[in-house]
Amino acid sequence: MYLMESAPGARTVISGKEVDYFCGTGYYGLQGHPEIIKAACEAVSKYGIGSATSRSGYGNNPVLLEVEERASKFFGEESALYYVSGYLGNSILLQGLQDEYEIIFVDKESHYSVIDGASITNKPLVLFAHLDAEDLRKKIRKHLKSSQRPLLICDGIFPVTGEISPIPEYLKVLEEFDESIICVDDAHATGVIGEKGRGSFEYFGLRGKKMHSSGTLSKALGGHGGIIAGDREFIEKLRRKSNIPYSSSAVPTPAAAATAKALEILDRKPELIRKLWDKVFYAKKALRDLGFDINETPVPIICLHIKSADLEALQLELFKKGIAVFYVAAGSYSGVPEGGAIRIAVFSTHTKEQIDRLVREIKKLL
Ligand SMILES: Cc1ncc(COP(=O)(O)O)c(C=O)c1O
């Protein structure tokens, strides 16, 4: 088992060895940022670890409210709801909207948190083929009765393949059915895609009353916890209809303070988003030049899926050379292609020399 013995960043200490680190989701290297660490330390001195009561009682504090305020601004919305883990976002959305749909349609490769969220509602769940709007249409026509309203939920970006869900195509299908809703798990899109890093809907230039997303502040943003933004009425509804955010302990206060600082840094330095995309385009082009079939999106997840190669051995050999990439075995995580894949994460903090070395070593080993 590998042990991470430093903050994750472009250089990370793993099991006693400092390596070029191309794994995980800390795309801006904020987890080890000095301002963020300082904010967490100051908050823990003032508030302790947490409030030891749920947010429905005395458990609110200024740090939690600051995160919600900063997140509302980040997403360009009136309000936001901050809770302990991005994993719970889909459950909160589906519980909050429970009176507004009868059947849930889910991309079959969706993240576990999507499937779990759908399961707790006790509403029928229908899976459709991965990224396939035509199959979605077929499944809705087959399963939806005339008095029923459909809700579609899927990952905005898939965590291993980095594929983006074809949301405009899904919306075209949903337009055929009255009062349909779309929810997107934007855990990997938050802070990453869209002009202002607001995620999948911004990436496609979409906004609408029946379009909702849940995000995480634990990945690109370098803090911790889940986030849903929207108008005041919608956020109030989620608070009323889902027990999760206010009947559980909030995000520990130092982690919330780190998150507020991370949001402040991204607000102060919006150029970080472009810097990340530049590195992503650079890495993707270099791998494409080697002959890999790699998409041209700004998503910082690169999936190498080579049927003829021993990908686990590739991970081990790269690690010996001081480069960490991650081999994801088929069936070990949601959405892994058959035969497994090497997942490479690109950070804004990677140097071009690090990326060149990664590509060079992959070329030598394959
Ligand atoms: C698509 C997706 N949704 C939700 C989560 C959970 O988010 P969090 O780590 O913030 O709980 C993850 C990953 O960890 C994910 O990949």
Short mmCIF file of C-alpha atoms in Angstrom, two decimals, residues 81-352:
data_model
loop_
_atom_site.label_atom_id
_atom_site.label_comp_id
_atom_site.label_asym_id
_atom_site.label_seq_id
_atom_site.Cartn_x
_atom_site.Cartn_y
_atom_site.Cartn_z
CA LEU A 81 -25.51 24.99 0.67
CA TYR A 82 -22.28 23.59 2.12
CA TYR A 83 -22.17 20.06 3.55
CA VAL A 84 -19.67 17.53 4.72
CA SER A 85 -18.88 15.63 1.52
CA GLY A 86 -19.39 16.02 -2.20
CA TYR A 87 -20.52 12.38 -2.19
CA LEU A 88 -23.76 13.44 -0.50
CA GLY A 89 -24.62 16.14 -3.03
CA ASN A 90 -26.62 13.85 -5.29
CA SER A 91 -28.61 12.51 -2.34
CA ILE A 92 -29.37 16.06 -1.20
CA LEU A 93 -30.49 17.12 -4.69
CA LEU A 94 -32.67 14.06 -5.20
CA GLN A 95 -34.26 14.35 -1.75
CA GLY A 96 -34.73 18.10 -2.13
CA LEU A 97 -36.47 17.68 -5.47
CA GLN A 98 -38.46 14.58 -4.44
CA ASP A 99 -41.90 16.10 -5.13
CA GLU A 100 -40.95 17.15 -8.65
CA TYR A 101 -40.21 13.88 -10.47
CA GLU A 102 -41.39 10.28 -10.56
CA ILE A 103 -38.61 8.31 -12.35
CA ILE A 104 -34.82 8.73 -12.27
CA PHE A 105 -32.75 8.10 -15.42
CA VAL A 106 -29.05 7.51 -14.82
CA ASP A 107 -26.02 7.04 -17.11
CA LYS A 108 -25.00 3.47 -16.29
CA GLU A 109 -21.34 4.44 -15.70
CA SER A 110 -22.25 7.14 -13.18
CA HIS A 111 -20.33 7.55 -9.97
CA TYR A 112 -21.41 5.49 -6.94
CA SER A 113 -22.67 8.65 -5.24
CA VAL A 114 -25.18 9.13 -8.08
CA ILE A 115 -26.48 5.58 -7.82
CA ASP A 116 -26.59 5.72 -4.00
CA GLY A 117 -28.38 9.07 -4.12
CA ALA A 118 -30.96 7.66 -6.52
CA SER A 119 -31.42 4.54 -4.37
CA ILE A 120 -32.37 6.35 -1.17
CA THR A 121 -35.32 8.08 -2.82
CA ASN A 122 -37.30 4.82 -3.32
CA LYS A 123 -38.23 6.03 -6.81
CA PRO A 124 -37.74 3.79 -9.84
CA LEU A 125 -34.25 4.00 -11.32
CA VAL A 126 -33.61 3.33 -15.01
CA LEU A 127 -30.05 3.05 -16.39
CA PHE A 128 -29.26 4.22 -19.92
CA ALA A 129 -26.18 3.49 -22.07
CA HIS A 130 -23.08 5.52 -21.30
CA LEU A 131 -23.15 9.03 -22.84
CA ASP A 132 -25.93 7.89 -25.17
CA ALA A 133 -28.71 10.47 -25.65
CA GLU A 134 -30.53 8.21 -28.10
CA ASP A 135 -30.70 5.40 -25.56
CA LEU A 136 -31.90 7.92 -22.97
CA ARG A 137 -34.76 8.84 -25.33
CA LYS A 138 -35.64 5.16 -25.83
CA LYS A 139 -35.57 4.44 -22.10
CA ILE A 140 -37.73 7.44 -21.22
CA ARG A 141 -40.27 6.53 -23.90
CA LYS A 142 -40.35 2.95 -22.62
CA HIS A 143 -40.62 3.61 -18.88
CA LEU A 144 -42.28 6.99 -18.36
CA LYS A 145 -46.08 7.02 -18.04
CA SER A 146 -48.02 10.02 -19.33
CA SER A 147 -48.63 11.49 -15.86
CA GLN A 148 -44.96 11.14 -14.83
CA ARG A 149 -42.03 13.55 -14.87
CA PRO A 150 -38.44 12.36 -15.56
CA LEU A 151 -35.29 13.36 -13.71
CA LEU A 152 -31.93 12.69 -15.38
CA ILE A 153 -28.77 12.53 -13.29
CA CYS A 154 -25.19 11.85 -14.44
CA ASP A 155 -21.58 12.80 -13.84
CA GLY A 156 -20.61 16.09 -15.49
CA ILE A 157 -17.07 14.75 -15.95
CA PHE A 158 -16.37 11.05 -15.44
CA PRO A 159 -13.63 10.59 -12.83
CA VAL A 160 -11.45 8.02 -14.62
CA THR A 161 -12.02 8.65 -18.33
CA GLY A 162 -12.39 12.44 -18.09
CA GLU A 163 -15.31 12.25 -20.55
CA ILE A 164 -17.83 15.13 -20.43
CA SER A 165 -21.52 14.22 -20.46
CA PRO A 166 -23.28 15.48 -23.62
CA ILE A 167 -25.65 17.71 -21.68
CA PRO A 168 -27.00 19.70 -24.69
CA GLU A 169 -28.00 16.41 -26.34
CA TYR A 170 -29.67 15.23 -23.14
CA LEU A 171 -31.58 18.51 -22.90
CA LYS A 172 -32.89 18.08 -26.44
CA VAL A 173 -34.29 14.71 -25.38
CA LEU A 174 -35.72 16.06 -22.12
CA GLU A 175 -37.52 18.89 -23.97
CA GLU A 176 -39.82 16.21 -25.39
CA PHE A 177 -41.14 15.45 -21.90
CA ASP A 178 -43.01 17.84 -19.62
CA GLU A 179 -41.39 19.24 -16.50
CA SER A 180 -38.20 17.24 -16.84
CA ILE A 181 -35.23 17.96 -14.58
CA ILE A 182 -31.49 17.47 -15.12
CA CYS A 183 -28.98 17.10 -12.26
CA VAL A 184 -25.24 16.87 -12.80
CA ASP A 185 -22.59 15.63 -10.38
CA ASP A 186 -19.89 18.20 -11.04
CA ALA A 187 -17.32 16.90 -8.55
CA HIS A 188 -14.62 16.90 -11.25
CA ALA A 189 -15.88 19.98 -13.09
CA THR A 190 -16.04 22.40 -10.14
CA GLY A 191 -13.31 25.00 -10.51
CA VAL A 192 -12.10 23.36 -13.71
CA ILE A 193 -14.35 23.80 -16.75
CA GLY A 194 -16.44 26.75 -17.89
CA GLU A 195 -15.07 30.30 -18.35
CA LYS A 196 -15.15 30.93 -14.59
CA GLY A 197 -14.69 27.33 -13.53
CA ARG A 198 -18.37 26.98 -12.62
CA GLY A 199 -18.65 23.54 -14.17
CA SER A 200 -20.52 21.66 -16.84
CA PHE A 201 -23.50 23.96 -17.42
CA GLU A 202 -21.20 26.98 -17.83
CA TYR A 203 -18.95 24.95 -20.15
CA PHE A 204 -21.92 24.42 -22.48
CA GLY A 205 -23.30 27.96 -21.96
CA LEU A 206 -26.48 26.64 -20.33
CA ARG A 207 -28.56 27.92 -17.45
CA GLY A 208 -32.11 27.09 -16.47
CA LYS A 209 -34.58 26.65 -13.64
CA LYS A 210 -34.63 22.87 -14.04
CA MET A 211 -30.84 22.44 -14.30
CA HIS A 212 -29.00 21.69 -11.08
CA SER A 213 -25.53 20.59 -10.16
CA SER A 214 -23.72 19.46 -7.06
CA GLY A 215 -20.03 20.17 -6.72
CA THR A 216 -17.17 19.46 -4.41
CA LEU A 217 -14.68 21.80 -2.81
CA SER A 218 -12.40 18.86 -1.88
CA LYS A 219 -10.79 18.37 -5.27
CA ALA A 220 -9.68 21.28 -7.52
CA LEU A 221 -10.62 23.86 -4.89
CA GLY A 222 -8.19 22.45 -2.35
CA GLY A 223 -10.53 22.61 0.62
CA HIS A 224 -13.12 20.17 1.81
CA GLY A 225 -16.85 19.50 1.49
CA GLY A 226 -19.72 19.48 -0.97
CA ILE A 227 -21.53 22.48 -2.42
CA ILE A 228 -24.78 23.20 -4.23
CA ALA A 229 -25.51 26.72 -5.46
CA GLY A 230 -28.79 28.19 -6.67
CA ASP A 231 -31.41 30.80 -6.01
CA ARG A 232 -32.52 31.41 -2.39
CA GLU A 233 -35.80 29.58 -2.77
CA PHE A 234 -34.14 26.47 -4.22
CA ILE A 235 -31.44 26.30 -1.53
CA GLU A 236 -34.08 26.79 1.17
CA LYS A 237 -36.06 23.92 -0.33
CA LEU A 238 -33.03 21.59 -0.21
CA ARG A 239 -32.51 22.52 3.44
CA ARG A 240 -36.11 21.71 4.28
CA LYS A 241 -36.50 18.53 2.26
CA SER A 242 -33.15 16.84 2.82
CA ASN A 243 -32.04 15.95 6.34
CA ILE A 244 -28.42 15.52 5.36
CA PRO A 245 -26.98 19.07 5.55
CA TYR A 246 -28.56 20.33 8.76
CA SER A 247 -28.96 17.06 10.73
CA SER A 248 -25.30 16.09 10.60
CA SER A 249 -22.05 17.67 11.75
CA ALA A 250 -20.82 20.36 9.42
CA VAL A 251 -17.42 20.36 7.70
CA PRO A 252 -14.74 20.60 10.45
CA THR A 253 -14.00 24.27 11.02
CA PRO A 254 -10.30 24.28 9.95
CA ALA A 255 -11.25 22.51 6.72
CA ALA A 256 -14.04 25.02 6.14
CA ALA A 257 -11.61 27.91 6.74
CA ALA A 258 -9.19 26.34 4.25
CA THR A 259 -12.06 26.11 1.76
CA ALA A 260 -13.05 29.75 2.22
CA LYS A 261 -9.42 30.74 1.58
CA ALA A 262 -9.25 28.53 -1.52
CA LEU A 263 -12.37 30.22 -2.92
CA GLU A 264 -10.80 33.61 -2.15
CA ILE A 265 -7.58 32.64 -3.97
CA LEU A 266 -9.46 31.49 -7.07
CA ASP A 267 -11.49 34.72 -7.00
CA ARG A 268 -8.28 36.76 -6.74
CA LYS A 269 -6.45 34.72 -9.36
CA PRO A 270 -8.93 33.68 -12.07
CA GLU A 271 -5.94 33.28 -14.42
CA LEU A 272 -5.21 29.97 -12.64
CA ILE A 273 -7.99 28.35 -14.67
CA ARG A 274 -6.36 29.29 -18.00
CA LYS A 275 -2.99 28.22 -16.66
CA LEU A 276 -4.43 24.79 -15.89
CA TRP A 277 -6.00 24.49 -19.34
CA ASP A 278 -2.67 25.45 -20.99
CA LYS A 279 -0.92 22.62 -19.17
CA VAL A 280 -3.73 20.22 -20.03
CA PHE A 281 -3.59 21.11 -23.74
CA TYR A 282 0.21 20.80 -23.67
CA ALA A 283 0.11 17.33 -22.07
CA LYS A 284 -2.73 16.08 -24.29
CA LYS A 285 -0.97 17.21 -27.47
CA ALA A 286 2.29 15.54 -26.43
CA LEU A 287 0.47 12.24 -25.81
CA ARG A 288 -1.49 12.61 -29.04
CA ASP A 289 1.83 13.06 -30.87
CA LEU A 290 2.84 9.68 -29.44
CA GLY A 291 -0.19 8.17 -31.17
CA PHE A 292 -2.69 8.06 -28.33
CA ASP A 293 -6.29 8.88 -29.07
CA ILE A 294 -6.82 11.76 -26.62
CA ASN A 295 -9.66 14.29 -26.65
CA GLU A 296 -9.07 18.05 -26.89
CA THR A 297 -11.17 19.18 -23.93
CA PRO A 298 -9.72 21.23 -21.04
CA VAL A 299 -10.48 18.40 -18.59
CA PRO A 300 -7.29 17.66 -16.62
CA ILE A 301 -7.92 13.91 -16.55
CA ILE A 302 -6.17 11.86 -19.23
CA CYS A 303 -7.15 8.24 -19.61
CA LEU A 304 -4.68 5.87 -21.29
CA HIS A 305 -6.51 2.77 -22.27
CA ILE A 306 -4.23 0.42 -24.20
CA LYS A 307 -5.61 -3.09 -24.55
CA SER A 308 -2.28 -4.68 -25.54
CA ALA A 309 -0.18 -3.23 -22.68
CA ASP A 310 0.35 -4.29 -19.07
CA LEU A 311 -0.83 -1.04 -17.51
CA GLU A 312 -0.18 -2.09 -13.94
CA ALA A 313 3.45 -2.78 -14.86
CA LEU A 314 3.58 0.64 -16.53
CA GLN A 315 2.50 2.32 -13.29
CA LEU A 316 5.19 0.39 -11.33
CA GLU A 317 7.96 1.16 -13.84
CA LEU A 318 7.08 4.86 -13.91
CA PHE A 319 7.06 4.95 -10.11
CA LYS A 320 10.59 3.49 -10.06
CA LYS A 321 11.61 6.45 -12.21
CA GLY A 322 10.00 8.89 -9.78
CA ILE A 323 6.72 9.48 -11.64
CA ALA A 324 3.35 8.62 -10.10
CA VAL A 325 0.39 7.87 -12.37
CA PHE A 326 -2.49 5.65 -11.33
CA TYR A 327 -3.53 2.32 -12.75
CA VAL A 328 -7.26 1.83 -12.23
CA ALA A 329 -8.28 -1.80 -12.60
CA ALA A 330 -11.56 -2.61 -14.35
CA GLY A 331 -14.36 -2.85 -11.80
CA SER A 332 -12.35 -1.11 -9.08
CA TYR A 333 -14.08 2.27 -9.60
CA SER A 334 -17.06 3.62 -11.48
CA GLY A 335 -16.69 4.10 -15.23
CA VAL A 336 -13.37 2.28 -15.71
CA PRO A 337 -13.02 1.00 -19.30
CA GLU A 338 -12.75 -2.74 -19.85
CA GLY A 339 -9.15 -3.87 -19.27
CA GLY A 340 -8.45 -0.97 -16.92
CA ALA A 341 -6.73 2.33 -17.60
CA ILE A 342 -3.90 4.59 -16.57
CA ARG A 343 -5.33 7.82 -15.17
CA ILE A 344 -3.09 10.86 -15.48
CA ALA A 345 -4.05 14.10 -13.72
CA VAL A 346 -2.53 17.35 -14.96
CA PHE A 347 -2.03 20.24 -12.52
CA SER A 348 -1.56 23.95 -13.18
CA THR A 349 1.58 23.60 -11.07
CA HIS A 350 3.24 20.94 -13.22
CA THR A 351 6.18 22.30 -15.18
CA LYS A 352 6.46 21.58 -18.90
#
